[in-house]
Amino acid sequence: MPGTKKLVIVESPAKAKTIGQYLGDDYEVQASVGHIRDLVEPKNLPPELKKGSLGKFSVDVENGFAPYYVVSDGKKQTVAALKRALKNADELYLATDEDREGEAIAWHLLEVLKPKVPVKRMVFHEITKEAIERAKENTRDLDTALVDAQETRRILDRLYGFEVSPVLWRKIGPGLSAGRVQSAATRLVVDRERERLAFVSAGYWGITARLRPAEGAEQFGARLARLDGRKVASGGDFDSLGQLKKTDVVALDEQAAQTLADALRRPDIAVRVAKVESKPYTRRPAAPFTTSTLQQEASRKLRFTSRQTMSVAQSLYENGFITYMRTDSVSLSQQAIDAARKQAKSLYGAETVPDKPRLYTGKSKNAQEAHEAIRPAGDTFRTPQQLQGTLRGNDWKLYDLIWKRTVASQMADTKGTTATLTIEADVAVQDGAKTAELTASGTVITFPGFRLAYEEGSDDEKPDTDDETRLPALSEGQALAVHEVEARGSATTPPARYTEASLIKALEELGVGRPSTYSAIISTIVDRGYVSPRGSALVPSWIAFSVVRLLEEHFGDLVEYDFTAEMEEDLDRISRGEQGRVDWLQGFYFGNDDHRGLRTVIDNLGDIDAREINSVRITDDITVRIGKYGPYLETPGETPDTPRRVNIPQELAPDELTAEKARELIDAPVVGDRVLGTNPATGKEIVAKDGRFGPYVTELEPEPEAVPEVLDEATGEVAAPKKRAAKKPAVVKPRTASLFKSMDPATVDLETALKLLDLPRAVGADPESGEEILAQNGRYGAYLKKGTDTRSLENEDQIFDITLDGALALFAQPKYGARRASSALKEFETPDPESGKPIKVKDGRFGPYVTDGTTNATIPKAESVEEVDFDRAVQLLADKRAKGPVVRKAPAKKKPAAKRAPAKKK
């Protein structure tokens, strides 16, 4: 029999805790912790289904693309708990997020729980008491069109990945993957690097001057713009090949620029104001944040990664501080507009608020437009100052950014005037008199408006041209005096590499993917090794070049930006009920009049030359090869069959491998093995080598003795001795030791090499326990070991230098010195909301990870330990539990060898 409580199911424990505070005792709020089921891995299908049409993808491509879902192993306990709670409920409220993913989670809950009580879909875009009360009174039915769109996206990604990724494994390398958005994002980064590789820099010179009125002292800057009416070339006048785009532009070289500068410095030169132009300056505030613009601005202003931004925003939303953070909408509700205008008026003055509210509209037509833009939650905004005692660190910083952007969006325009001066000077040079025109401009802000609250950032590295610059009041014909002149050489630069912010902006402008997935996409291409961060820039690897080239040549449609964007629009049409899921998948996989179909492409791939795909030609005789162990240069050797190969330094970016740099690497002297001497204790030769994993020393083992030949005295012939049935001698592995980071294989001596080979070094015995203390090097640096106890050393040199007293002093301290007595890199005071256990960040064999003592979750490569706060740690653990435990198959038992019958005696 149903009970008297109403069961509310949300996605996360944090969200459940916050909503539970508003609903009261008549409601029980439980969390599904994300999806409770997903497509099963094909290898885990029931045996009777593996050979059928489901077997390849766990999707029945021959029967309406029906998916085969299973409850995740890690969610069986969650499902059981939800079923128990449902037995005591008289109503079920599905309160998952109001987007495709949230709608699909709600549908899966219905499919698995099979409730026999009334079901209501409850949606809200902020977690405040008022919003929850409104949502409770305005429930709706499940939106099956949204579910269809999410299911189509999931099946599409499965088909794409399972068909294309194996081609990458066979032709490039294991562990690679392809995806409709990640492949397009990788191509963008590679295309930009190709532009940088092909870029030819052009040199040009320019002139700047400091001028002042002849009768005044106020100086201002100007630059040479025209010479005899012809424009003086600047960086924007050259193309990517270093050529001028137009013929009527004059490019100054060093000699011409210095000659003109000298002429401008002459005391008798006449300089006058030729023209004064003034026009009004107006700038509108930026629209409130969408998911994409929030990620971009947090990257620029706060140096957050996209994943970090979404993690912090998720926490702020679930705890009731901001509205839903996955949205393409720039519109605000009337309550939000009123709240923003009221705060702007009270904080910055009534004159900073326009008479009419500002209304913003976006271009997106998908279902996420149902939400507002990202803004502070509530009908009255809490200011950042009011939350300083509640929010900490990154949470406060992001809230502050969102609050400022929202309030500024309802404020008045910034106003001012922009003045432009044209200045003429008659200069005498060797080839005759010339008229030099210099220009100066400045903007004076007369009314700051929204800039009192917020100023939008930019990806452009150039100075902001809107900064206030004052010019003296001048009139046409007024004489000027030259204070100083400088001729300066410059060179054009290649287009800047993508940052996370600019890549997100490019993806959004192209319509590729959805902003809510961008953080995951960037993390994926970093984790796969396709790109790596260098500062804020994203640098592609050589393997990314191979992947993109293979996809371009054999799966052209799949990495075309327009085609990928059209797929997103198709998913939007499905979400609006304008297109059928099955028909669309049929066309994508099997083809239609507009598209060949993925299956057709796979079946007609033909031969793919793996060697060619993994090659990039630098010059006619130098080629980059992407091999199993990394990229290397190949050039003809002494014979056609023995090409010369040179490893490419790991830190060298693709665009830095110019023809000149490649020739330098090829022509560099070969670093061969260096014999250091003989070990007096063993008589073996010690050699310094430079290997794949860095320089090292090794003790060479002597060559095995040759078997003596036997002379047959009767025939005079030399014969090999008869072979004895003896065991093959075990191969002796030579002793090796890596050099310290401070050591050079070209200068290391025999004494140092012997000390390295004898590691670990015995420091002495602990007088209390009698245990031997050893000093040695390890994966995470130099350390001391006493039994199972260890202590880190400050540097590698201490391995040889530390004394017994010094070692005992270290062991007398807590582990990791006085910093903390625990082996954790970071600990959180609040326990995990699901397990109730303390959460720690530790360093393990495969890198840092989050643990509550039961569940371990690896921290992605794209994130640093410092970025992982409590909410991100909880999310990582919840994601890991959702995946379920890793099931390892027991090794197959070997059958005992069949006994052979003994040979019969004759």
PDB file of N, CA and C in Angstrom, residues 707-708 710 720-729:
ATOM      1  N   VAL A 707      81.901 -20.961 -28.628  1.00  0.00           N
ATOM      2  CA  VAL A 707      82.154 -22.392 -28.442  1.00  0.00           C
ATOM      3  C   VAL A 707      83.429 -22.770 -29.197  1.00  0.00           C
ATOM      4  N   PRO A 708      84.429 -23.402 -28.556  1.00  0.00           N
ATOM      5  CA  PRO A 708      85.696 -23.733 -29.226  1.00  0.00           C
ATOM      6  C   PRO A 708      85.490 -24.720 -30.371  1.00  0.00           C
ATOM      7  N   VAL A 710      86.851 -27.688 -32.992  1.00  0.00           N
ATOM      8  CA  VAL A 710      87.631 -28.918 -32.812  1.00  0.00           C
ATOM      9  C   VAL A 710      88.291 -29.293 -34.137  1.00  0.00           C
ATOM     10  N   ALA A 720      82.545 -28.269 -35.558  1.00  0.00           N
ATOM     11  CA  ALA A 720      81.952 -27.762 -34.311  1.00  0.00           C
ATOM     12  C   ALA A 720      81.789 -28.916 -33.344  1.00  0.00           C
ATOM     13  N   PRO A 721      81.941 -28.691 -32.060  1.00  0.00           N
ATOM     14  CA  PRO A 721      81.788 -29.769 -31.089  1.00  0.00           C
ATOM     15  C   PRO A 721      80.346 -30.253 -31.055  1.00  0.00           C
ATOM     16  N   LYS A 722      80.189 -31.473 -30.571  1.00  0.00           N
ATOM     17  CA  LYS A 722      78.851 -32.021 -30.445  1.00  0.00           C
ATOM     18  C   LYS A 722      78.079 -31.251 -29.384  1.00  0.00           C
ATOM     19  N   LYS A 723      76.807 -30.965 -29.697  1.00  0.00           N
ATOM     20  CA  LYS A 723      75.968 -30.217 -28.775  1.00  0.00           C
ATOM     21  C   LYS A 723      75.548 -31.095 -27.608  1.00  0.00           C
ATOM     22  N   ARG A 724      75.613 -30.491 -26.445  1.00  0.00           N
ATOM     23  CA  ARG A 724      75.146 -31.205 -25.256  1.00  0.00           C
ATOM     24  C   ARG A 724      73.716 -30.756 -24.931  1.00  0.00           C
ATOM     25  N   ALA A 725      72.968 -31.657 -24.444  1.00  0.00           N
ATOM     26  CA  ALA A 725      71.602 -31.327 -24.039  1.00  0.00           C
ATOM     27  C   ALA A 725      71.655 -30.584 -22.706  1.00  0.00           C
ATOM     28  N   ALA A 726      71.898 -29.278 -22.795  1.00  0.00           N
ATOM     29  CA  ALA A 726      72.019 -28.482 -21.571  1.00  0.00           C
ATOM     30  C   ALA A 726      70.991 -27.347 -21.606  1.00  0.00           C
ATOM     31  N   LYS A 727      70.624 -26.864 -20.411  1.00  0.00           N
ATOM     32  CA  LYS A 727      69.680 -25.754 -20.326  1.00  0.00           C
ATOM     33  C   LYS A 727      70.316 -24.486 -20.874  1.00  0.00           C
ATOM     34  N   LYS A 728      69.472 -23.682 -21.499  1.00  0.00           N
ATOM     35  CA  LYS A 728      69.956 -22.416 -22.019  1.00  0.00           C
ATOM     36  C   LYS A 728      70.291 -21.496 -20.852  1.00  0.00           C
ATOM     37  N   PRO A 729      71.490 -20.910 -20.821  1.00  0.00           N
ATOM     38  CA  PRO A 729      71.845 -20.075 -19.688  1.00  0.00           C
ATOM     39  C   PRO A 729      70.940 -18.836 -19.602  1.00  0.00           C
TER      40      PRO A 729
END
